[in-house]
Short mmCIF file of C-alpha atoms in Angstrom, two decimals:
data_model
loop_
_atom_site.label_atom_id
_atom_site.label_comp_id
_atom_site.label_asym_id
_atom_site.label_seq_id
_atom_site.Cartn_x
_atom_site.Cartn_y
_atom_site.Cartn_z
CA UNK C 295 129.10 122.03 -238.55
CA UNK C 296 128.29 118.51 -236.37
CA UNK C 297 130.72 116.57 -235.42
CA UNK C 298 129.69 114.08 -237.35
CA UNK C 299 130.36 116.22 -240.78
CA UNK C 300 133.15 117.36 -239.43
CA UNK C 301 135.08 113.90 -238.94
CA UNK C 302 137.56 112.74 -241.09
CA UNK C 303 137.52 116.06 -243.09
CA UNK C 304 141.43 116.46 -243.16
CA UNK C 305 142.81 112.90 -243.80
CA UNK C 306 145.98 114.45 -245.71
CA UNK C 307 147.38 115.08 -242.29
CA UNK C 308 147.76 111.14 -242.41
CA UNK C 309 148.94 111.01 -245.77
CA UNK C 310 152.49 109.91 -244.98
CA UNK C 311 151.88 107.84 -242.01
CA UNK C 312 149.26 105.86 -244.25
CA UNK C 313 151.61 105.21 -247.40
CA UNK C 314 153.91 103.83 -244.76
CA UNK C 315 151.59 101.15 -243.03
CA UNK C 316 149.35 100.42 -246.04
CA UNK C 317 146.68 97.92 -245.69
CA UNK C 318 148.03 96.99 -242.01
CA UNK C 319 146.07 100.23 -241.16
CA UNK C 320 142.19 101.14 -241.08
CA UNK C 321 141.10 104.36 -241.07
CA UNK C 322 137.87 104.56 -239.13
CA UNK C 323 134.43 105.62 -240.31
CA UNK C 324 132.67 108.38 -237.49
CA UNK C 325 130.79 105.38 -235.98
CA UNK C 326 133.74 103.45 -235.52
CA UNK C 327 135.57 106.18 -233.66
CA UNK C 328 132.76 106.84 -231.59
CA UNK C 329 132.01 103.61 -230.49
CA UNK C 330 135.69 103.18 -229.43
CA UNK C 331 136.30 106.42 -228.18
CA UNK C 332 132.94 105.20 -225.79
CA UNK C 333 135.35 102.06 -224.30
CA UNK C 334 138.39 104.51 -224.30
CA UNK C 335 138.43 108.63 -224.12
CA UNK C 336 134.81 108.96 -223.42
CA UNK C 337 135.29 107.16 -219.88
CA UNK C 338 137.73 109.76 -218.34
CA UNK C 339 136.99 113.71 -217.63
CA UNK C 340 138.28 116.03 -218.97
CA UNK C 341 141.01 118.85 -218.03
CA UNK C 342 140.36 121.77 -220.59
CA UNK C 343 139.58 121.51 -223.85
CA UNK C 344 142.56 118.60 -224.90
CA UNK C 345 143.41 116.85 -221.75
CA UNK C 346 142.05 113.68 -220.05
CA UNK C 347 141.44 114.63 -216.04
CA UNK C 348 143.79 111.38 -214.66
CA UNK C 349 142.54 112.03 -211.22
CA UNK C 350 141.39 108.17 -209.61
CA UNK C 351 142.41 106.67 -212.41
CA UNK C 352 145.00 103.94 -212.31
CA UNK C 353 148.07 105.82 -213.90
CA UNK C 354 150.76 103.31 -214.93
CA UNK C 355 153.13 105.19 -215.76
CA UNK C 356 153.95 109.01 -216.10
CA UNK C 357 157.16 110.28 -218.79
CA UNK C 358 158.14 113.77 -219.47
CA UNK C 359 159.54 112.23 -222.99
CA UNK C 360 157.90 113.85 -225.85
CA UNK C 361 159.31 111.48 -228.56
CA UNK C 362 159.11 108.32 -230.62
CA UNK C 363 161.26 106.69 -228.14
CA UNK C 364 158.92 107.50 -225.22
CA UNK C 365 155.89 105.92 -227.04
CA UNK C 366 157.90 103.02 -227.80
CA UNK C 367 158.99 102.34 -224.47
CA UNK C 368 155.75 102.78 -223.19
CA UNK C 369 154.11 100.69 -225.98
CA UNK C 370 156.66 97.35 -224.75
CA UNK C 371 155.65 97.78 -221.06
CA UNK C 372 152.00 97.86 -221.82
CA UNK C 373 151.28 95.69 -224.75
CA UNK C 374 151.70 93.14 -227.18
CA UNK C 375 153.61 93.63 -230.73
CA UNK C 376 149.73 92.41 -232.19
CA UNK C 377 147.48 93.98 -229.88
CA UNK C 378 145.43 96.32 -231.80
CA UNK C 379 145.64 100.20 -231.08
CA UNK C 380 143.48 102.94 -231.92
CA UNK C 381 145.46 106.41 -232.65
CA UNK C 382 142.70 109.54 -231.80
CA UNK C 383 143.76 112.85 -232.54
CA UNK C 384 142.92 116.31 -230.55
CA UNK C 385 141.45 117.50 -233.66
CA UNK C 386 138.27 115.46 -235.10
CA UNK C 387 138.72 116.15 -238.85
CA UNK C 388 142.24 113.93 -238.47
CA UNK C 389 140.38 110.36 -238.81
CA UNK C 390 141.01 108.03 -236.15
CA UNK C 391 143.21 105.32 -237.06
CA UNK C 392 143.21 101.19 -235.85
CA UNK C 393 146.51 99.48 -236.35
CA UNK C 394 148.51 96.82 -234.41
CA UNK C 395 150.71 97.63 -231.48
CA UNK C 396 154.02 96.61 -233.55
CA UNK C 397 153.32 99.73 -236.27
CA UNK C 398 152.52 102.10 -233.90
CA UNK C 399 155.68 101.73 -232.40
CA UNK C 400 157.84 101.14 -235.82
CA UNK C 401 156.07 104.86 -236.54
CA UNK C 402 156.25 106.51 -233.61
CA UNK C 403 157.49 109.41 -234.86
CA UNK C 404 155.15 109.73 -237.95
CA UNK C 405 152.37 109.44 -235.66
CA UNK C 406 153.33 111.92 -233.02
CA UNK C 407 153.63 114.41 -235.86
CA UNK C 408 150.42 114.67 -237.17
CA UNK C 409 149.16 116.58 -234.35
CA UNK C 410 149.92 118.14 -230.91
CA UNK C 411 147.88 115.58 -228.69
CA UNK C 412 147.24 112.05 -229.50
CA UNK C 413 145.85 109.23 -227.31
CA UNK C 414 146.70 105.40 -228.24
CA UNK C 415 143.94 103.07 -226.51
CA UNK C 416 145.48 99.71 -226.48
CA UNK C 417 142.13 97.42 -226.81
CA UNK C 418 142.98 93.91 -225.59
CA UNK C 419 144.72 95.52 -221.84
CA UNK C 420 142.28 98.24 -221.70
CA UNK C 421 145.01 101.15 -221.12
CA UNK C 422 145.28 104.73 -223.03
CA UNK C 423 148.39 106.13 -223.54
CA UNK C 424 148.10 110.21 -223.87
CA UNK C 425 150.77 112.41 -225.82
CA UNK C 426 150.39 116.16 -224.98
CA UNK C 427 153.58 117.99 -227.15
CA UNK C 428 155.88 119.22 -224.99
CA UNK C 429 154.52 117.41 -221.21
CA UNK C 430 154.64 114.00 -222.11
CA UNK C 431 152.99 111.29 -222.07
CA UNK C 432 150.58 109.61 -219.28
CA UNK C 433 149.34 105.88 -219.33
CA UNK C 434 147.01 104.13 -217.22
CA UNK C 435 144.11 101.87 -217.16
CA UNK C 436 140.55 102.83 -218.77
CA UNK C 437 138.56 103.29 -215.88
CA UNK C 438 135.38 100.71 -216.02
#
């Protein structure tokens, strides 16, 4: 199966983070998480199969926090309430999902749940915030 057919296949994972944020979130087509996975994710290397390779990258800021509270407190030092964020998952049949800055951290926790590894690319300061379950979470700059 392509990538491409693959996408999106498994959008009840979002189910309950969806009937929470409504309209105020967009669930993106395949082209639309491509093209902004190509000004986010698709800039850094990788370590693995699920990790971004940090290594000369401008890292803001590293937290050993695996909660809502970590991504919230990471969220207010990086961005604006409106900024918009896009929420990839590690696993491709999740659909990405665009939102402002202000839900993703009034659902932290909803969002963290739906899978092990998440990255939220924060579009108007160009910075990525990764969640890896149980290590954390790593921010920094999208390299150019």
């Amino acid at each position: 199966m392509s990538a491409e057919a693959g996408y999106g296949t498994q959008p009840d994972v979002l189910a309950a983070l969806l009937a929470v944020v409504g309209d105020a979130g967009s669930v993106l087509s395949y082209d639309e998480d491509r093209s902004f996975a190509a000004l986010s994710l698709g800039r850094f290397g990788s370590v693995g199969s699920s990790q971004l390779d940090w290594s000369g990258v401008e890292v803001l800021h590293r937290s050993p926090a695996f909660d809502g509270d970590g991504l919230r407190g990471l969220l207010r030092g990086l961005s604006r309430p409106d900024e918009l964020a896009v929420v990839f998952w590690s696993n491709l049949a999740v659909p990405s999902l665009a939102l402002e800055v202000g839900l993703v951290a009034r659902h932290a926790e909803a969002i963290l749940e739906c899978c092990f590894a998440c990255w939220v690319y924060l579009a108007d300061s160009g910075s990525l915030i990764e969640f890896q379950d149980g290590e954390g979470f790593t921010a920094g700059r999208v390299p150019e």
